[in-house]
Every structure is written in structure tokens, then in C-alpha cells.
Amino acid sequence: MKDVTQLTEGWSLRHGDEVLEATVPGCVHTDLLAAGVIPDPFLDRNETDVAWVGRRAWTYVRHLGYDSGHERTDLVFDGLDTAAYITLGGRPVGTTRNMHRRYRFDVTGRTGRLEVRFASAYDEAAAVRAVTGERPNVYPEPSQYIRKMACNFGWDWGPTLVTAGIWRPVRLEHWSTARIAHVRPLVTVDEGTGRVEVRLEIERTAQGRGRTLRAEARVAGARAETVLTGDEAVLRLEVPQARLWWPRGHGDQPLYDLEVTLADDSGPLDTWHRRIGFRTVELDRSADEHGTGFTLVVNGVRIFARGVNWIPDDAFPSRITPERYRTRLTQAAEANVDLVRVWGGGIYEDDAFYDACDELGLMVWQDFLFACAAYPEEPPLRGEVEAEARDNVVRLMPHPSLVLWNGNNENLWGFRDWDWEGPLAGDSWGEGYYLALLPRIVAELDPTRPYTAGSPWSGSWDHHPNDPAHGTHHSWEVWNREDYAEYRASVPRFVAEFGWQAPPALATLRRALPGEELAPDSPGMLHHQKAEDGNGKLNRGIARHFDPPAGDFDRWHYLTQLVQARAVAAGIEHWRSHWPVCAGTVVWQLNDCWPVTSWAAIDGDGHLKPLYHELRRVYADRLLTLQPDDDGLVLAAVNQSADPWRTPVTLRRLRADGTTVAESVLDVAADPRAVARITVPEKLLPDPRSAREFLVADATAPGEDDGLRALHFPVPDKDFAYPRPRYDVTLEPVPGQGDRVDIVVSAHTLVRDLLLQPDRLGPAAACDRGPLTLLPGERARIRVRGCDTVTADAVTAALFCVEPV
């Protein structure tokens, strides 16, 4: 039987004349940080001070002295970052130039000093550029010339921290006769019967050649066996009445253990185990009267995808543990997210990521790793791209959560719109990857899943790549130049990226910028704002709705976070109300990789922004929203549940002081997975000329905490006649839970977008509510956890709301 020796201990890192203790898996930056050689690059402006690390060559060293008694010993690296030259006992073992591949080297009978020498990624990229010639990039860094996590080189939300190191596990595998090289389970369902076609490839030793072997596969009580005289075999299994795997909100997520064993007459030689799920997935790209659709269909059910974009959860991804993946993805599920797009400027995540998605019912849209640049298609990159794609398709295909392969992020769009065509002048730029190589690999290795060439992509060059009427659309004009109300100007078929920035939680800023007097333009704040004119866009976003809070950082911080939450909610509410024409939204972005002002809903320290709570509301199975329409104002009841929704909705036209101008009750009926749209009667429309009226729609009795509410204010906040907000705050400890307290707010006036910033009560504090609007006489309960003692004065100081000019 194969033996495995993990090589996690005994590593050293050469730093000049020094030899430092190294952690494997890890990277140069984390080792230097642990040794006290560099400051924490996430704090202050230290990022700039450690830029030299990425321009150096580094060597990891340890001793190997294993005698296994097997015929063969392989040195296996699950991830090397990136351009490495490996020697053992002073003799070459191999070279690598791809962070995104696994490597295996035969080191049978060899012992001695193992060295992994990493060249600077900049040097490797320069060498490739010298061969292939120049290619355009959105950013002034050479990420397109090296198969490495592109955002290592900086992004409009990420630091420039160019890593090197043994970033995933390394081990010795000792084996005899034969081993399992690859297993590809093609999982399908046909009329309730689950089918698994196990495609098996093996590798033999010299003594194992020609020997008759047996392979066996088992799943859910089904068993298949075959005899191998060559190196490949196919085993087929059937599971009657297989339970279906569903996305969260649509059903359960049953998983089945699939085991493959390779044996000879002496017994087992090797085993392979994964969990699989039975489900079908299709992508409906049919043309219709609205253009060209883009709708995910799982187990025959058409789905509106409630998605978020995922970036690496740490600029040093070797630090991301399975527990951290589980925490972040559970947060996504608790926000009613059902799809996570793994963005193409990051990494193919660890199996722990996809395991968690399998269990939580989170569909995974997986980008191949190309983003915002033109990529050469010549050697040495072409061979690396093909090997990388084959490796990761085979590694990830057992996961039922994986529903879509995507060729790239924004490169097809970039070719058309970003002045690339002229400079490229006929050179390769990646089109051959996205439209030929990658779809061919997916069709060959994983034909059970759909592939799309890019995001955005209209389906062919017959339409503009980012045409909202065809395929996927990225909506960035609104954030860059317009008010978020402009999201309502169109109904794209699938919104794969859109978003709005806000700074992180105050506790995150204080930790990342110790001692700094915080201001929007203070040195540390500007350093942790990577977007072009980011603060300008934030300030213009505020100014369209509020008077700018000059000199008041706390107010500015509240308003930026509020505008972010409102903006994203405005887009999602509009687009969800137009299902099934629009079949999904994927918010940019769920998470951050360091403390930064960004589009994330969860900041770099794990604090939940107000946007997170708004996602939970607008991504709920049932959503009530008021939408401006050509006919006036529409009440939309969005029902993504499997049950009909029948509810009375109370519409009240109110004055700013809370008195009622007009009231009506509408009976609303929305079928399962459908939207009901009702035109609001004219008598209920607020008079925009007075700037003193607004509309409230309640799906239950007014004031109930569990009710659904929609609001419509006809004028910007700065023009509305808000009263001076008055409310009382009382504290109610939660029995038996010493770190939890309920904050009860009782409103005496209209209180618009009341927000508790819980981290102001303590760095670890969190709450269960985002912005909420109270009418006179209403009460709201906010549960806070993670702080020992709370006073009413401290809570009052941590509460913010919209105030009159």
C-alpha cells in the first residue's frame, strides 16, 4: 500500500547570510514577518516598505533521508509559488513556473539536501515578456506573463505583495507496482437513477508493467470492478432513487462517499476518496424577445442566482485555514447567497473551500485564472495554461457545488473597449484560450458542466461583449460616473459584476492605522484606498443624496457605508423584480484580503459591513420592493420560495411627521419562483413637490419585527423634510448569554436608516441588523454579541441615522 510522508517540518529560509526558520505551507512574507525581519505589511503604509521582498530570489532548504522500502518515491508539491528550481543532494530534480499546478518528481533512492530556489516573479515575467513581446494590462504590473495569482501584483482593492514560497502541502509518496494517477467521476442523473462513470488512470513502476491489476469503485452500496492490463479503465455505477443535491433554498445537499481502490494479488496498492452529489446542471442561453438569456438550470429548475464574487480571503493565501473558509462561506449562506463566483485574478481555492460549498448548498462559478489583461498564447505560457487547466478541472470536478466554468474576467470586453486592438496588431491575446483551448478541455474532461468563454460575454462577437441584452453583463458605469438610481435604467440578462465602495469597520481602521487621526484623506486612509479616484467617487455618491459632512469623519464613515448598502440594494431589488428576464446578480464582492476601502460586504478583519445585512434582506426568498416604472410606481412581490405567496400588503402614503394621507390594502399573489407586479394606485403616490411625503408598503401588520417592508421617497434625502430624529434606547440582557444584549430602540419620530455600528462597542462586537427605518411609535430590537459590558450612552454614540439639513 502507498505510504505518505508529509514534509511540513524542518524547513529553513535563506535570507542573505541568515538562515531563518520557515513554515511550510507558507510564503516568504509570512516567514520574514514571523522572524521580525519585516513589519506587518497590512498596517499603516508598510506595504511600500516591504516591496523589495517580491524582487528577491529566495531558497527553502531541508534534509531528506527516507528509505521506504518501496520501488518508487515521488516528491509531490501541491503548490509552488512560482518560478522554482529544485535540487536534491546537489542534483537537479525539476523546474516549475506555475503557482496553479501540482507537481510530481521521481526521487527514488535519493537523499540529502533538498533546495527549492525561487526566482523573483518579476524576473520570471521579464524573461517571458522578452520572448512573447508586450501585451496590455489594466494595471502597470506584469501579471499576464506569469502563471501566478494576478492580484499579488496589486488591484484596485488589493496590496502589491508579490509572494514566493511553498504555499501548499508537500510530501513524499512511496509506492510499488502502481498508483492511482487520476480519477474523473462523471456524475449524472437519469429519471431518478444516479449514474457515476469513473474514468481511472494509473501509473506503473517498471516492475508493475504488464501486471494484471484490479480496480473497484463503490458509492451508496453500488459496486463496480474491472481488470486492468493497461493504464486506463472505466467503471460504471448506478444508484437507484438517488437523492438530489440542490442549491441552498431549493432543497437538501446529500453527499455520497465515492471510493476507488487499486489492487493486485497481494492486496490494495492505492485508494482514492471524494464526496459527490447527484444533480444536473445546464445553462440556458436561448434567444428570446429580450435578447440572449443566461439562466442556470439545476435539476430542471430555473434559478435566479443570488451571488457574490469571491477573491482570495488573504493576500497570503497559505494562511487561509479550512475553518476560515467555513466561517466566510457560512456568512455568505446566512446572507441568503446561493452562488459564489471564484474570480479569475485569484486562485483555484483549496478543496476545503469547495467542500464547504458542497455542504452549504452554495453553487460555485469557477473562473479560469485570467483577469483584466491580454495574455500571450505562445510558449512557454501556452503549455502551462493547458497543464494548469487540465490539473484543476480534474481536481475540482467531483464537487457538486461547481456548476459553471468561465474562461476569463473582462478580457474579451477589454479587447473590444480598452484600446487593445491597435497595440496588439495581430498578436495573440488570449482569445484562443477562451474560445478554443479551454472549452475543448472542459468538453473532454468534464462534459457534465457548462462552460462560458468569459465574463462579461454576450455569447459571440455578433454582439458587444458587455451588451446587457445578451449573456452576462458587468455594470460599472454607475459606480464610476452615475447615481445608483441608474441601475434601474436597464434589465441585463445576468449581472455578473456590480458594486459600490465603502470603508471597512472603524475597529478595522483603528487596528490597521494605529495612532492615525482618521480622516477621509489622512495618509493611511489614502494608502488603504486603491481605487482610481476612489474617494472622489465615494464623496460624489454621498453628495447626490446628502450634504457632505465636512470635517466629521464619523458622519462620513456612516454615510459611505449607508450609500454602499443602498446602492447595491437598489440594483438587486430592481433586477430581481424583473425575473425571469434577469436571471441573476453577482455582487462585487463578498470579502477582502486585507484592511482596505473596497466593495466588500465583509471587511479584511471579518467585520460585517451594513451591506452584508442588506444582502441578507434583498437576497431573502421573499422580497417586497417599490420600483419606479414607466406607468408610475410598481409594487413587486418577489417570491423565490417553492410555495405560493399570498399576502395582504398595506400601502400608506405618509407625511414626514408620520400622519397618514392615504391608505389601501392590496391582496398580492406571487406564484412559486415568480414575481407579482402591481401598479400602485395614483392616490397613494407621494407628492414630490412637497418633499414631505413618502410611501410605505408592509406585508404584515405595521411595526412587526418580522414583517417585510418597502419604502419609496420621491426626492433625495437632502431635499426631504426630515424631522429631527428622536428615539429612546433601552438595554435588555439576554438570559444565560453574558456576551449578548438586546438593544431596543423606540422611535418618537420618523427615524430613517438607523444603523448600529457594533464594533464601536468593542472590537469583537457584532449585531444582527443593518440599516432600518422606524415610523413614529415603532420599536426595533437589535441583538449585539461579543462584548462584555454595554452602556446606554455607548450604544447611543454607536447609533447613526439620517438627519435633517
PDB file of N, CA and C in Angstrom, residues 481-549:
ATOM      1  N   ARG A 481     -19.485  56.724 -12.521  1.00  0.00           N
ATOM      2  CA  ARG A 481     -19.883  58.036 -13.050  1.00  0.00           C
ATOM      3  C   ARG A 481     -21.283  58.498 -12.685  1.00  0.00           C
ATOM      4  N   GLU A 482     -22.141  57.612 -12.144  1.00  0.00           N
ATOM      5  CA  GLU A 482     -23.552  57.953 -12.054  1.00  0.00           C
ATOM      6  C   GLU A 482     -24.099  57.717 -10.647  1.00  0.00           C
ATOM      7  N   ASP A 483     -25.351  58.101 -10.461  1.00  0.00           N
ATOM      8  CA  ASP A 483     -26.050  57.810  -9.216  1.00  0.00           C
ATOM      9  C   ASP A 483     -26.569  56.380  -9.260  1.00  0.00           C
ATOM     10  N   TYR A 484     -26.671  55.751  -8.093  1.00  0.00           N
ATOM     11  CA  TYR A 484     -27.083  54.348  -8.082  1.00  0.00           C
ATOM     12  C   TYR A 484     -28.515  54.154  -8.573  1.00  0.00           C
ATOM     13  N   ALA A 485     -29.304  55.212  -8.637  1.00  0.00           N
ATOM     14  CA  ALA A 485     -30.645  55.089  -9.213  1.00  0.00           C
ATOM     15  C   ALA A 485     -30.588  54.637 -10.675  1.00  0.00           C
ATOM     16  N   GLU A 486     -29.433  54.877 -11.336  1.00  0.00           N
ATOM     17  CA  GLU A 486     -29.303  54.496 -12.741  1.00  0.00           C
ATOM     18  C   GLU A 486     -29.235  52.995 -12.949  1.00  0.00           C
ATOM     19  N   TYR A 487     -29.065  52.205 -11.877  1.00  0.00           N
ATOM     20  CA  TYR A 487     -29.177  50.755 -12.042  1.00  0.00           C
ATOM     21  C   TYR A 487     -30.533  50.381 -12.652  1.00  0.00           C
ATOM     22  N   ARG A 488     -31.535  51.213 -12.403  1.00  0.00           N
ATOM     23  CA  ARG A 488     -32.881  50.912 -12.890  1.00  0.00           C
ATOM     24  C   ARG A 488     -33.055  51.215 -14.379  1.00  0.00           C
ATOM     25  N   ALA A 489     -32.016  51.689 -15.030  1.00  0.00           N
ATOM     26  CA  ALA A 489     -32.146  52.101 -16.431  1.00  0.00           C
ATOM     27  C   ALA A 489     -32.177  50.919 -17.393  1.00  0.00           C
ATOM     28  N   SER A 490     -31.767  49.734 -16.950  1.00  0.00           N
ATOM     29  CA  SER A 490     -31.754  48.588 -17.859  1.00  0.00           C
ATOM     30  C   SER A 490     -32.024  47.309 -17.078  1.00  0.00           C
ATOM     31  N   VAL A 491     -32.331  46.256 -17.828  1.00  0.00           N
ATOM     32  CA  VAL A 491     -32.564  44.933 -17.241  1.00  0.00           C
ATOM     33  C   VAL A 491     -31.635  43.950 -17.940  1.00  0.00           C
ATOM     34  N   PRO A 492     -30.401  43.835 -17.474  1.00  0.00           N
ATOM     35  CA  PRO A 492     -29.486  42.861 -18.080  1.00  0.00           C
ATOM     36  C   PRO A 492     -29.989  41.434 -17.875  1.00  0.00           C
ATOM     37  N   ARG A 493     -29.507  40.535 -18.726  1.00  0.00           N
ATOM     38  CA  ARG A 493     -29.922  39.140 -18.599  1.00  0.00           C
ATOM     39  C   ARG A 493     -29.279  38.455 -17.390  1.00  0.00           C
ATOM     40  N   PHE A 494     -28.075  38.865 -17.028  1.00  0.00           N
ATOM     41  CA  PHE A 494     -27.392  38.321 -15.848  1.00  0.00           C
ATOM     42  C   PHE A 494     -26.295  39.316 -15.477  1.00  0.00           C
ATOM     43  N   VAL A 495     -26.364  39.847 -14.260  1.00  0.00           N
ATOM     44  CA  VAL A 495     -25.392  40.848 -13.820  1.00  0.00           C
ATOM     45  C   VAL A 495     -24.292  40.128 -13.047  1.00  0.00           C
ATOM     46  N   ALA A 496     -23.160  39.910 -13.686  1.00  0.00           N
ATOM     47  CA  ALA A 496     -22.087  39.112 -13.087  1.00  0.00           C
ATOM     48  C   ALA A 496     -21.131  39.940 -12.241  1.00  0.00           C
ATOM     49  N   GLU A 497     -21.179  41.254 -12.370  1.00  0.00           N
ATOM     50  CA  GLU A 497     -20.399  42.139 -11.502  1.00  0.00           C
ATOM     51  C   GLU A 497     -21.091  43.488 -11.415  1.00  0.00           C
ATOM     52  N   PHE A 498     -21.213  44.001 -10.213  1.00  0.00           N
ATOM     53  CA  PHE A 498     -21.565  45.388  -9.955  1.00  0.00           C
ATOM     54  C   PHE A 498     -21.306  45.614  -8.474  1.00  0.00           C
ATOM     55  N   GLY A 499     -21.139  46.866  -8.084  1.00  0.00           N
ATOM     56  CA  GLY A 499     -20.896  47.108  -6.674  1.00  0.00           C
ATOM     57  C   GLY A 499     -20.625  48.563  -6.372  1.00  0.00           C
ATOM     58  N   TRP A 500     -20.448  48.839  -5.082  1.00  0.00           N
ATOM     59  CA  TRP A 500     -20.227  50.200  -4.595  1.00  0.00           C
ATOM     60  C   TRP A 500     -19.277  50.119  -3.408  1.00  0.00           C
ATOM     61  N   GLN A 501     -18.370  51.059  -3.314  1.00  0.00           N
ATOM     62  CA  GLN A 501     -17.364  51.031  -2.259  1.00  0.00           C
ATOM     63  C   GLN A 501     -17.868  51.593  -0.927  1.00  0.00           C
ATOM     64  N   ALA A 502     -17.151  51.192   0.122  1.00  0.00           N
ATOM     65  CA  ALA A 502     -17.270  51.822   1.442  1.00  0.00           C
ATOM     66  C   ALA A 502     -16.045  51.439   2.250  1.00  0.00           C
ATOM     67  N   PRO A 503     -15.657  52.258   3.223  1.00  0.00           N
ATOM     68  CA  PRO A 503     -14.527  51.889   4.076  1.00  0.00           C
ATOM     69  C   PRO A 503     -14.883  50.716   4.974  1.00  0.00           C
ATOM     70  N   PRO A 504     -13.882  50.069   5.546  1.00  0.00           N
ATOM     71  CA  PRO A 504     -14.147  48.986   6.492  1.00  0.00           C
ATOM     72  C   PRO A 504     -14.680  49.523   7.808  1.00  0.00           C
ATOM     73  N   ALA A 505     -14.961  48.605   8.753  1.00  0.00           N
ATOM     74  CA  ALA A 505     -15.441  48.989  10.073  1.00  0.00           C
ATOM     75  C   ALA A 505     -14.419  49.862  10.781  1.00  0.00           C
ATOM     76  N   LEU A 506     -14.890  50.686  11.693  1.00  0.00           N
ATOM     77  CA  LEU A 506     -13.993  51.580  12.421  1.00  0.00           C
ATOM     78  C   LEU A 506     -12.939  50.789  13.191  1.00  0.00           C
ATOM     79  N   ALA A 507     -13.314  49.640  13.788  1.00  0.00           N
ATOM     80  CA  ALA A 507     -12.347  48.834  14.524  1.00  0.00           C
ATOM     81  C   ALA A 507     -11.241  48.340  13.607  1.00  0.00           C
ATOM     82  N   THR A 508     -11.575  48.017  12.376  1.00  0.00           N
ATOM     83  CA  THR A 508     -10.566  47.588  11.402  1.00  0.00           C
ATOM     84  C   THR A 508      -9.617  48.735  11.085  1.00  0.00           C
ATOM     85  N   LEU A 509     -10.165  49.923  10.888  1.00  0.00           N
ATOM     86  CA  LEU A 509      -9.316  51.082  10.585  1.00  0.00           C
ATOM     87  C   LEU A 509      -8.387  51.395  11.750  1.00  0.00           C
ATOM     88  N   ARG A 510      -8.899  51.317  12.954  1.00  0.00           N
ATOM     89  CA  ARG A 510      -8.057  51.635  14.108  1.00  0.00           C
ATOM     90  C   ARG A 510      -6.932  50.617  14.275  1.00  0.00           C
ATOM     91  N   ARG A 511      -7.231  49.346  13.968  1.00  0.00           N
ATOM     92  CA  ARG A 511      -6.168  48.340  14.070  1.00  0.00           C
ATOM     93  C   ARG A 511      -5.137  48.516  12.967  1.00  0.00           C
ATOM     94  N   ALA A 512      -5.606  48.808  11.747  1.00  0.00           N
ATOM     95  CA  ALA A 512      -4.705  48.904  10.607  1.00  0.00           C
ATOM     96  C   ALA A 512      -3.924  50.215  10.584  1.00  0.00           C
ATOM     97  N   LEU A 513      -4.482  51.249  11.202  1.00  0.00           N
ATOM     98  CA  LEU A 513      -3.846  52.575  11.172  1.00  0.00           C
ATOM     99  C   LEU A 513      -3.684  53.079  12.597  1.00  0.00           C
ATOM    100  N   PRO A 514      -2.897  52.382  13.412  1.00  0.00           N
ATOM    101  CA  PRO A 514      -2.777  52.767  14.825  1.00  0.00           C
ATOM    102  C   PRO A 514      -2.182  54.162  14.974  1.00  0.00           C
ATOM    103  N   GLY A 515      -2.823  54.956  15.805  1.00  0.00           N
ATOM    104  CA  GLY A 515      -2.308  56.293  16.102  1.00  0.00           C
ATOM    105  C   GLY A 515      -2.669  57.355  15.094  1.00  0.00           C
ATOM    106  N   GLU A 516      -3.249  56.981  13.963  1.00  0.00           N
ATOM    107  CA  GLU A 516      -3.578  57.989  12.951  1.00  0.00           C
ATOM    108  C   GLU A 516      -4.879  58.692  13.303  1.00  0.00           C
ATOM    109  N   GLU A 517      -4.898  60.003  13.148  1.00  0.00           N
ATOM    110  CA  GLU A 517      -6.148  60.747  13.275  1.00  0.00           C
ATOM    111  C   GLU A 517      -6.928  60.549  11.987  1.00  0.00           C
ATOM    112  N   LEU A 518      -7.972  59.751  12.068  1.00  0.00           N
ATOM    113  CA  LEU A 518      -8.658  59.307  10.869  1.00  0.00           C
ATOM    114  C   LEU A 518      -9.402  60.450  10.194  1.00  0.00           C
ATOM    115  N   ALA A 519      -9.232  60.519   8.893  1.00  0.00           N
ATOM    116  CA  ALA A 519      -9.954  61.445   8.035  1.00  0.00           C
ATOM    117  C   ALA A 519     -10.029  60.785   6.666  1.00  0.00           C
ATOM    118  N   PRO A 520     -11.001  61.151   5.835  1.00  0.00           N
ATOM    119  CA  PRO A 520     -11.079  60.518   4.516  1.00  0.00           C
ATOM    120  C   PRO A 520      -9.780  60.618   3.731  1.00  0.00           C
ATOM    121  N   ASP A 521      -9.036  61.714   3.933  1.00  0.00           N
ATOM    122  CA  ASP A 521      -7.802  61.912   3.178  1.00  0.00           C
ATOM    123  C   ASP A 521      -6.555  61.851   4.054  1.00  0.00           C
ATOM    124  N   SER A 522      -6.652  61.213   5.221  1.00  0.00           N
ATOM    125  CA  SER A 522      -5.440  61.054   6.030  1.00  0.00           C
ATOM    126  C   SER A 522      -4.508  60.063   5.337  1.00  0.00           C
ATOM    127  N   PRO A 523      -3.204  60.114   5.609  1.00  0.00           N
ATOM    128  CA  PRO A 523      -2.234  59.318   4.822  1.00  0.00           C
ATOM    129  C   PRO A 523      -2.553  57.827   4.783  1.00  0.00           C
ATOM    130  N   GLY A 524      -2.851  57.251   5.930  1.00  0.00           N
ATOM    131  CA  GLY A 524      -3.141  55.824   5.949  1.00  0.00           C
ATOM    132  C   GLY A 524      -4.423  55.485   5.218  1.00  0.00           C
ATOM    133  N   MET A 525      -5.456  56.317   5.388  1.00  0.00           N
ATOM    134  CA  MET A 525      -6.711  56.082   4.689  1.00  0.00           C
ATOM    135  C   MET A 525      -6.505  56.101   3.175  1.00  0.00           C
ATOM    136  N   LEU A 526      -5.729  57.056   2.694  1.00  0.00           N
ATOM    137  CA  LEU A 526      -5.478  57.119   1.255  1.00  0.00           C
ATOM    138  C   LEU A 526      -4.663  55.923   0.780  1.00  0.00           C
ATOM    139  N   HIS A 527      -3.725  55.460   1.612  1.00  0.00           N
ATOM    140  CA  HIS A 527      -2.931  54.294   1.206  1.00  0.00           C
ATOM    141  C   HIS A 527      -3.798  53.042   1.137  1.00  0.00           C
ATOM    142  N   HIS A 528      -4.784  52.955   1.994  1.00  0.00           N
ATOM    143  CA  HIS A 528      -5.674  51.793   2.002  1.00  0.00           C
ATOM    144  C   HIS A 528      -6.924  52.051   1.164  1.00  0.00           C
ATOM    145  N   GLN A 529      -6.815  52.904   0.180  1.00  0.00           N
ATOM    146  CA  GLN A 529      -7.832  53.149  -0.834  1.00  0.00           C
ATOM    147  C   GLN A 529      -7.121  52.997  -2.180  1.00  0.00           C
ATOM    148  N   LYS A 530      -7.323  51.863  -2.839  1.00  0.00           N
ATOM    149  CA  LYS A 530      -6.546  51.540  -4.042  1.00  0.00           C
ATOM    150  C   LYS A 530      -7.258  51.891  -5.343  1.00  0.00           C
ATOM    151  N   ALA A 531      -8.540  52.236  -5.270  1.00  0.00           N
ATOM    152  CA  ALA A 531      -9.284  52.505  -6.494  1.00  0.00           C
ATOM    153  C   ALA A 531      -8.933  53.872  -7.066  1.00  0.00           C
ATOM    154  N   GLU A 532      -8.896  53.955  -8.379  1.00  0.00           N
ATOM    155  CA  GLU A 532      -8.662  55.235  -9.040  1.00  0.00           C
ATOM    156  C   GLU A 532      -9.777  56.212  -8.689  1.00  0.00           C
ATOM    157  N   ASP A 533      -9.412  57.354  -8.113  1.00  0.00           N
ATOM    158  CA  ASP A 533     -10.372  58.369  -7.686  1.00  0.00           C
ATOM    159  C   ASP A 533     -11.427  57.764  -6.763  1.00  0.00           C
ATOM    160  N   GLY A 534     -11.020  56.790  -5.949  1.00  0.00           N
ATOM    161  CA  GLY A 534     -11.984  56.099  -5.093  1.00  0.00           C
ATOM    162  C   GLY A 534     -12.699  57.035  -4.146  1.00  0.00           C
ATOM    163  N   ASN A 535     -11.949  57.885  -3.442  1.00  0.00           N
ATOM    164  CA  ASN A 535     -12.605  58.805  -2.515  1.00  0.00           C
ATOM    165  C   ASN A 535     -13.474  59.827  -3.236  1.00  0.00           C
ATOM    166  N   GLY A 536     -13.051  60.227  -4.423  1.00  0.00           N
ATOM    167  CA  GLY A 536     -13.880  61.141  -5.200  1.00  0.00           C
ATOM    168  C   GLY A 536     -15.229  60.532  -5.527  1.00  0.00           C
ATOM    169  N   LYS A 537     -15.225  59.246  -5.890  1.00  0.00           N
ATOM    170  CA  LYS A 537     -16.482  58.566  -6.203  1.00  0.00           C
ATOM    171  C   LYS A 537     -17.330  58.375  -4.943  1.00  0.00           C
ATOM    172  N   LEU A 538     -16.663  58.063  -3.827  1.00  0.00           N
ATOM    173  CA  LEU A 538     -17.401  57.968  -2.567  1.00  0.00           C
ATOM    174  C   LEU A 538     -18.080  59.296  -2.234  1.00  0.00           C
ATOM    175  N   ASN A 539     -17.340  60.382  -2.347  1.00  0.00           N
ATOM    176  CA  ASN A 539     -17.877  61.692  -1.977  1.00  0.00           C
ATOM    177  C   ASN A 539     -18.991  62.141  -2.915  1.00  0.00           C
ATOM    178  N   ARG A 540     -18.832  61.840  -4.196  1.00  0.00           N
ATOM    179  CA  ARG A 540     -19.905  62.191  -5.125  1.00  0.00           C
ATOM    180  C   ARG A 540     -21.155  61.341  -4.859  1.00  0.00           C
ATOM    181  N   GLY A 541     -20.944  60.097  -4.472  1.00  0.00           N
ATOM    182  CA  GLY A 541     -22.081  59.257  -4.117  1.00  0.00           C
ATOM    183  C   GLY A 541     -22.839  59.811  -2.929  1.00  0.00           C
ATOM    184  N   ILE A 542     -22.118  60.330  -1.944  1.00  0.00           N
ATOM    185  CA  ILE A 542     -22.773  60.967  -0.804  1.00  0.00           C
ATOM    186  C   ILE A 542     -23.491  62.231  -1.252  1.00  0.00           C
ATOM    187  N   ALA A 543     -22.801  63.074  -2.014  1.00  0.00           N
ATOM    188  CA  ALA A 543     -23.320  64.405  -2.346  1.00  0.00           C
ATOM    189  C   ALA A 543     -24.607  64.346  -3.154  1.00  0.00           C
ATOM    190  N   ARG A 544     -24.837  63.257  -3.884  1.00  0.00           N
ATOM    191  CA  ARG A 544     -26.080  63.151  -4.650  1.00  0.00           C
ATOM    192  C   ARG A 544     -27.302  62.994  -3.740  1.00  0.00           C
ATOM    193  N   HIS A 545     -27.061  62.597  -2.472  1.00  0.00           N
ATOM    194  CA  HIS A 545     -28.183  62.312  -1.577  1.00  0.00           C
ATOM    195  C   HIS A 545     -28.148  63.104  -0.271  1.00  0.00           C
ATOM    196  N   PHE A 546     -26.955  63.513   0.152  1.00  0.00           N
ATOM    197  CA  PHE A 546     -26.808  64.176   1.442  1.00  0.00           C
ATOM    198  C   PHE A 546     -25.882  65.381   1.294  1.00  0.00           C
ATOM    199  N   ASP A 547     -26.003  66.287   2.230  1.00  0.00           N
ATOM    200  CA  ASP A 547     -24.999  67.347   2.292  1.00  0.00           C
ATOM    201  C   ASP A 547     -23.705  66.749   2.823  1.00  0.00           C
ATOM    202  N   PRO A 548     -22.580  66.978   2.148  1.00  0.00           N
ATOM    203  CA  PRO A 548     -21.309  66.378   2.595  1.00  0.00           C
ATOM    204  C   PRO A 548     -20.978  66.779   4.028  1.00  0.00           C
ATOM    205  N   PRO A 549     -20.555  65.822   4.848  1.00  0.00           N
ATOM    206  CA  PRO A 549     -20.284  66.098   6.269  1.00  0.00           C
ATOM    207  C   PRO A 549     -18.854  66.598   6.469  1.00  0.00           C
TER     208      PRO A 549
END
